PDB file of C-alpha atoms in Angstrom:
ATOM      1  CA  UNK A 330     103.267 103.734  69.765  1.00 61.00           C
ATOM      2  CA  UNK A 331     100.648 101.487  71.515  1.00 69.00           C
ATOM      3  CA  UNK A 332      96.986 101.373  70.033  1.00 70.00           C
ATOM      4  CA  UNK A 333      96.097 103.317  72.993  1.00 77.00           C
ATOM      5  CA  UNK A 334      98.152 106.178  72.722  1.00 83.00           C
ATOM      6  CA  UNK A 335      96.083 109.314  73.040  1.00 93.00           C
ATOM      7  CA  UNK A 336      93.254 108.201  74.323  1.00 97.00           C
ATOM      8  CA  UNK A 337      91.544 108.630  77.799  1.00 98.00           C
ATOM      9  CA  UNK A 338      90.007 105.155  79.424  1.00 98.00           C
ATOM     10  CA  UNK A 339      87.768 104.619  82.273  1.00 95.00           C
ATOM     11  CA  UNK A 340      88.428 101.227  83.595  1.00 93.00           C
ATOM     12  CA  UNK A 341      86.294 100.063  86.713  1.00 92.00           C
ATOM     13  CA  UNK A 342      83.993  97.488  88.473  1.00 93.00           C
ATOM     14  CA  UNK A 343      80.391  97.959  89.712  1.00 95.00           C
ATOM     15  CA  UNK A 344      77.702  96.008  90.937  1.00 97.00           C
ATOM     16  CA  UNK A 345      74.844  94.579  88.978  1.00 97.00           C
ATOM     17  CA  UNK A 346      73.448  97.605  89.917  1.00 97.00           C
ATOM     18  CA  UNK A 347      75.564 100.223  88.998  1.00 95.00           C
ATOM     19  CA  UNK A 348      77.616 100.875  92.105  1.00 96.00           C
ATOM     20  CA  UNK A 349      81.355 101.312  92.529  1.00 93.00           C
ATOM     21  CA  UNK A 350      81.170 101.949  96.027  1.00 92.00           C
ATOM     22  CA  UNK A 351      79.075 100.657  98.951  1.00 95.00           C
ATOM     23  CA  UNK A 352      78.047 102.946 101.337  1.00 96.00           C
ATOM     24  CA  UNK A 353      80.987 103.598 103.432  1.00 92.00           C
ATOM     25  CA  UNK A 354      83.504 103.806 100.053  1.00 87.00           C
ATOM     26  CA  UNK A 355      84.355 100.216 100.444  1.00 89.00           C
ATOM     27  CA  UNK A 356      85.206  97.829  98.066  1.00 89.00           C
ATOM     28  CA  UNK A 357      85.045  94.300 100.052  1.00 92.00           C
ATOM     29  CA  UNK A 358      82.277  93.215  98.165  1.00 94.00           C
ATOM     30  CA  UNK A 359      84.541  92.952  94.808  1.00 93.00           C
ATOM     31  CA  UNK A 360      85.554  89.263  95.406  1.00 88.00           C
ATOM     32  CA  UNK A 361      86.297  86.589  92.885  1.00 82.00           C
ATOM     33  CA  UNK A 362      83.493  84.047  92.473  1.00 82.00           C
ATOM     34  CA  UNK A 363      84.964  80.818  90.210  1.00 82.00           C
ATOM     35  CA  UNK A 364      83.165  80.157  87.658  1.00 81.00           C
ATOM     36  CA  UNK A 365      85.835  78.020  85.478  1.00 81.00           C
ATOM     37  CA  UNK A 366      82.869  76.709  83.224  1.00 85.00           C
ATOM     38  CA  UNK A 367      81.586  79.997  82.072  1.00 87.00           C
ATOM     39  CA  UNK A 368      85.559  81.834  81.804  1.00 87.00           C
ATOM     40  CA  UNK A 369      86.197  82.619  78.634  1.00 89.00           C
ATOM     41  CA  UNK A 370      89.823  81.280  77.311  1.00 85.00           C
ATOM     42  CA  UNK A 371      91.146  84.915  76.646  1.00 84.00           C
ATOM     43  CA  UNK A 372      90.860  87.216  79.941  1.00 86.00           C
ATOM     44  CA  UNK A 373      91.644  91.034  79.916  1.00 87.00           C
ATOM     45  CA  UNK A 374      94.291  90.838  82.385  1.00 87.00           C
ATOM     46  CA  UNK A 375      94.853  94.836  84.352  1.00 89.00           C
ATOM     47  CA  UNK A 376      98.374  94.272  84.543  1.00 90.00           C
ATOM     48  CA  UNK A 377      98.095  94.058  80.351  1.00 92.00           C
ATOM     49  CA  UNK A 378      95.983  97.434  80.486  1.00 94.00           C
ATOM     50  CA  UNK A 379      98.237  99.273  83.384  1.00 94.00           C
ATOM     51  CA  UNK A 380     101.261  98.951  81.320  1.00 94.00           C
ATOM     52  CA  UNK A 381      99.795 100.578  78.282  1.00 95.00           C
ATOM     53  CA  UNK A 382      98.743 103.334  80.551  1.00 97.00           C
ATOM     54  CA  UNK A 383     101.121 106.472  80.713  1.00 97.00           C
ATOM     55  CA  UNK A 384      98.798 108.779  83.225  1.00 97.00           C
ATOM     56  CA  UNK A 385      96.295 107.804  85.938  1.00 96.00           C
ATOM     57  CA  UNK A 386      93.950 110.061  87.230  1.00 96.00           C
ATOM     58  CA  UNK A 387      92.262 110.059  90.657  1.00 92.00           C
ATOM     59  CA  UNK A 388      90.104 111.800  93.288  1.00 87.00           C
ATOM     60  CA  UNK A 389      91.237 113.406  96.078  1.00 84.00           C
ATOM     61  CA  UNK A 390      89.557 110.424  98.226  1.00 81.00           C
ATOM     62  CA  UNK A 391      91.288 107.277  96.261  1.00 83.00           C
ATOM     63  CA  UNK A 392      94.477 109.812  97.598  1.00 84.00           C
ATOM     64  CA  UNK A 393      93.907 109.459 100.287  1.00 81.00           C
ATOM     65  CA  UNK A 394      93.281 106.144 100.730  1.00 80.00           C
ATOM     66  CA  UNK A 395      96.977 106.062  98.641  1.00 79.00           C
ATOM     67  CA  UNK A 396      95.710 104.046  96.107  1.00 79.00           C
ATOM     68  CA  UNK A 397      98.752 105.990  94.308  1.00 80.00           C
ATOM     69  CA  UNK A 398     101.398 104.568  95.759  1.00 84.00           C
ATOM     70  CA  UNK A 399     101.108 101.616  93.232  1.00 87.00           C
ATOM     71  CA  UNK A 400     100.821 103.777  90.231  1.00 91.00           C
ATOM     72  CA  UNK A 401     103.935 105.496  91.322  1.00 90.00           C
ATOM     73  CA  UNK A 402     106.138 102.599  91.897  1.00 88.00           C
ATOM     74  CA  UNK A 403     105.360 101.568  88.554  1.00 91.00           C
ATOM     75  CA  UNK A 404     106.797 104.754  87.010  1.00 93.00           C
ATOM     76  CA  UNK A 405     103.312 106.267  86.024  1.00 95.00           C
ATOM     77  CA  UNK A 406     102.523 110.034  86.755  1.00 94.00           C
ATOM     78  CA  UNK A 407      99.283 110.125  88.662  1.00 94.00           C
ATOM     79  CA  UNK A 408      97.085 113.253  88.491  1.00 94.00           C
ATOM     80  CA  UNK A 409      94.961 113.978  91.347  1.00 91.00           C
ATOM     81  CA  UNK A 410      91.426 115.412  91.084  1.00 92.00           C
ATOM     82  CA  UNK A 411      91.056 118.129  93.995  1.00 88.00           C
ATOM     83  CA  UNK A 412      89.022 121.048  95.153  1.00 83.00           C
ATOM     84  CA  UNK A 413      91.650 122.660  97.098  1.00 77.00           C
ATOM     85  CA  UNK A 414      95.261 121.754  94.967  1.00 67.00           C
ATOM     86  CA  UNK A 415      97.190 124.483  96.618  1.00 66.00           C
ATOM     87  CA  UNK A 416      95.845 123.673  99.969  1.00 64.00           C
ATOM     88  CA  UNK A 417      98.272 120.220 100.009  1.00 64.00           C
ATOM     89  CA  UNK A 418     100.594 120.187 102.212  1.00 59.00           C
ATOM     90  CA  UNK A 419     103.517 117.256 100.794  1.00 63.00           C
ATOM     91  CA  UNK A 420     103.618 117.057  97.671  1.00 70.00           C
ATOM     92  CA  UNK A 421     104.782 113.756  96.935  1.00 80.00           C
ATOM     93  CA  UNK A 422     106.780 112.669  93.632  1.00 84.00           C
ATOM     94  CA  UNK A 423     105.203 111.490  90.408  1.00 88.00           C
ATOM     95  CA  UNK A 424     101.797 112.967  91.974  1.00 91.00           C
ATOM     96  CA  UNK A 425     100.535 116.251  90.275  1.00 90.00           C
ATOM     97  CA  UNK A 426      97.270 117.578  92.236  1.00 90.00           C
ATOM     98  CA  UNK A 427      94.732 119.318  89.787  1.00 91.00           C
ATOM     99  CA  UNK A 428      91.495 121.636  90.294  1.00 85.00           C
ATOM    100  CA  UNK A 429      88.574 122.438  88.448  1.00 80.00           C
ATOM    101  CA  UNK A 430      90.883 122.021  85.148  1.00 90.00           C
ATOM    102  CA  UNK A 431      91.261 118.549  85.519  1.00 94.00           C
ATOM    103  CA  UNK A 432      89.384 117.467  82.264  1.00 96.00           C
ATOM    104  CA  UNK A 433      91.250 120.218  79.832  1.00 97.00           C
ATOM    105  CA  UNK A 434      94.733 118.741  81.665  1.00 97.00           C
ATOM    106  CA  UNK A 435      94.037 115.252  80.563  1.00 97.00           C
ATOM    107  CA  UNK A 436      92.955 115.813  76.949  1.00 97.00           C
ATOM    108  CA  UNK A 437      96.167 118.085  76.747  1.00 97.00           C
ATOM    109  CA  UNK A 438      97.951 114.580  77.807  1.00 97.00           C
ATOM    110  CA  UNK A 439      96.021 112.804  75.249  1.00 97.00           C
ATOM    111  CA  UNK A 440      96.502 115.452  72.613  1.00 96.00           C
ATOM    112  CA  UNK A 441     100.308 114.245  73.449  1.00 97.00           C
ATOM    113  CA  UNK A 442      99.927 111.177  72.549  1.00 97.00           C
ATOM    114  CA  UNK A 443      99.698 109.799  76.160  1.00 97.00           C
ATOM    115  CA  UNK A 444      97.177 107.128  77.290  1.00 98.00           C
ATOM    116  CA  UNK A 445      95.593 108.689  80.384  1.00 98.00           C
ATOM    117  CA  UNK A 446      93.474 106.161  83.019  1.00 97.00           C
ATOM    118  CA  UNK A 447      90.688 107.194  85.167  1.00 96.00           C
ATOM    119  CA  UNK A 448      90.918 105.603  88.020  1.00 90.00           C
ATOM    120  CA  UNK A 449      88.274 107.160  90.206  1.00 76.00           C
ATOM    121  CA  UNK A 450      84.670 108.095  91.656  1.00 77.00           C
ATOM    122  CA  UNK A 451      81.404 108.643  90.057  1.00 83.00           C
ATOM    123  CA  UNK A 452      82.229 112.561  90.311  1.00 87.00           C
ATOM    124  CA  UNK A 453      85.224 112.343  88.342  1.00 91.00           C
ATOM    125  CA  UNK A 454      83.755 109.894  86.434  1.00 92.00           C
ATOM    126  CA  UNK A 455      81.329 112.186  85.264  1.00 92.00           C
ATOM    127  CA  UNK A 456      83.380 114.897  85.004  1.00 94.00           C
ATOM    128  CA  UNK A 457      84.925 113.268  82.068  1.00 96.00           C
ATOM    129  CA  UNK A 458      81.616 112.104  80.447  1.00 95.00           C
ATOM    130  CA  UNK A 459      80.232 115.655  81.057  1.00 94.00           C
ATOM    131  CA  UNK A 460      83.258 116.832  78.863  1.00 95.00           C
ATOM    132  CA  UNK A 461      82.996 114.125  76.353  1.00 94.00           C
ATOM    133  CA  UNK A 462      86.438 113.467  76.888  1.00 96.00           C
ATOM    134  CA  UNK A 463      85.836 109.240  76.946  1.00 97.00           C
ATOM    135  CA  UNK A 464      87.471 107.221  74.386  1.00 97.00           C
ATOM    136  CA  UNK A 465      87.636 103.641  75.696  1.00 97.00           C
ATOM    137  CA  UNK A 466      85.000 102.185  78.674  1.00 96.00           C
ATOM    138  CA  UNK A 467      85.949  99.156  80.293  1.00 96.00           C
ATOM    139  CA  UNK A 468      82.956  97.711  82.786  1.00 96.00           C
ATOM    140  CA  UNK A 469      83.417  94.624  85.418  1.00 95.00           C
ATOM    141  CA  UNK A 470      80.176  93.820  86.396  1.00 96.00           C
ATOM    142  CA  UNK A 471      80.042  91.664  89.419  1.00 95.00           C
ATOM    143  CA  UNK A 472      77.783  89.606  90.611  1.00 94.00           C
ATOM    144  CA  UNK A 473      76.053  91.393  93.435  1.00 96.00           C
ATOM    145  CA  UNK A 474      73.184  93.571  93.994  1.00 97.00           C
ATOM    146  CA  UNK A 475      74.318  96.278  96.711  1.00 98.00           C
ATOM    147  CA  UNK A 476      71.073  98.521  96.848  1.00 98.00           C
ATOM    148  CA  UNK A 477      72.820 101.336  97.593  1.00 98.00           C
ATOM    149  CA  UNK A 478      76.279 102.911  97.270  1.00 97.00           C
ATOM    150  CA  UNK A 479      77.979 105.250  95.095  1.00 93.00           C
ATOM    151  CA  UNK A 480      76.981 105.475  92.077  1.00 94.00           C
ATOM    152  CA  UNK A 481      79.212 104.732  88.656  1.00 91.00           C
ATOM    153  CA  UNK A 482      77.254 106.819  86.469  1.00 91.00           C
ATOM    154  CA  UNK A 483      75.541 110.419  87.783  1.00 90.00           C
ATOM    155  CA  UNK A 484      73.698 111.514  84.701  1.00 87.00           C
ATOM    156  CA  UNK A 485      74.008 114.657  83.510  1.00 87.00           C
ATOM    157  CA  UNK A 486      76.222 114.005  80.450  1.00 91.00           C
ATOM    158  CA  UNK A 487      75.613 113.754  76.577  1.00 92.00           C
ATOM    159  CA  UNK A 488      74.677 110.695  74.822  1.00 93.00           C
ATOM    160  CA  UNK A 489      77.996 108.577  74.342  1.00 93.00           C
ATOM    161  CA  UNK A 490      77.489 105.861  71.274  1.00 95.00           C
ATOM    162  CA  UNK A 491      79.580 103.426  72.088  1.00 97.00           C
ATOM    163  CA  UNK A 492      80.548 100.193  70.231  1.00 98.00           C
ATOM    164  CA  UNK A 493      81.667  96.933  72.132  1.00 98.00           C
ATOM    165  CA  UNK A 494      84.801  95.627  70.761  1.00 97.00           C
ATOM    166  CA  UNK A 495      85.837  92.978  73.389  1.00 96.00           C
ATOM    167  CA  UNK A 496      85.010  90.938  76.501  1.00 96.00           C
ATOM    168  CA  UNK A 497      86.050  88.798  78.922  1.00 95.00           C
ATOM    169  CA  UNK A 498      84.431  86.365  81.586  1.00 94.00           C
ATOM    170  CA  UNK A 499      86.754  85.535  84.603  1.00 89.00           C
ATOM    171  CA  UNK A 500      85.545  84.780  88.200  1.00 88.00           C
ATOM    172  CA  UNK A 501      81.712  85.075  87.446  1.00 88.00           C
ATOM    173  CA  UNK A 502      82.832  88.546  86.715  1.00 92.00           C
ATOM    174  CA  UNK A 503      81.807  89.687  83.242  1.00 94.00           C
ATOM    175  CA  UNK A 504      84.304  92.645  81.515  1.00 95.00           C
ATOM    176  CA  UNK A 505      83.172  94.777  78.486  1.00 97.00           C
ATOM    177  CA  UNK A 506      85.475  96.996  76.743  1.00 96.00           C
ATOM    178  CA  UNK A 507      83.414  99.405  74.742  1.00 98.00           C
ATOM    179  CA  UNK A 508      85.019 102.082  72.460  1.00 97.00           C
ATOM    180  CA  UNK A 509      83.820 105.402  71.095  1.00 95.00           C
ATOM    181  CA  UNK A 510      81.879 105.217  68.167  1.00 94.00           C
TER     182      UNK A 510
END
């Protein structure tokens, strides 16, 4: 059993200031900016993380944009976060869709021993937070100040301590991994 195992992470990137989306839910501005000088010798490679990861969970829009179709091809079940789960049309394999019970679903997973990712919005995001239902919290801050956007973190949640237990600089792109104190 991995060091992961039953535990629900949030992996994502934002801007400087705190967005994971701009304005239109696009993601073009997430670019690689060399920096060899400042990368640190050890990087925190996703491919590493993704095949630790038994679950991922997403919104109804990342769906849609199918962002799953990766996941799925990999062999990894993908949840989906939705308002209206009965209201899909094609169910497609490997893809479960999930209502307002999408928080108690995952920590059942996680109670399982199953390493559950949250690959998704500041809603679902928060949903999770909200729940306290966070274990691990990786960040990629990149270097760029959008002004606007959609936000990573909502507010509305309790107080998470967290601890920082490793880090990574690759393409001016800082990572932190924080865990649950």
């Amino acid at each position: 059993m991995s060091a992961s195992a039953g535990q629900i992470s949030l992996r994502l990137a934002m801007s400087l200031d705190g967005y994971i989306a701009d304005d239109d839910g696009g993601y073009e501005w997430i670019v690689p900016v060399p920096s060899p000088t400042l990368d640190t010798e050890h990087q925190l490679p996703f491919d590493d993380f993704l095949a630790d990861v038994d679950i991922v969970v997403m919104g109804r829009h990342c769906f849609d944009q199918k962002q799953h179709r990766d996941y799925v091809a990999l062999g990894k079940k993908v949840i989906v976060a939705t308002s209206a789960p009965k209201l899909i049309a094609t169910p497609e394999e490997g893809v479960d869709f999930v209502g307002r019970d999408v928080v108690e679903v995952v920590k059942a997973y996680r109670g399982q021993g199953q390493h559950c990712f949250i690959f998704g919005g500041g809603v679902l995001v928060q949903s999770f937070l909200a729940a306290n239902a966070v274990d691990m919290l990786t960040v990629g801050i990149v270097p760029v100040l959008l002004g606007s956007g959609r936000p990573l973190f909502l507010g509305g949640y309790p107080p998470l301590d967290l601890s920082l237990v490793n880090y990574a600089v690759q393409d001016g792109k800082a990572r932190l991994i924080y865990r649950r104190r």
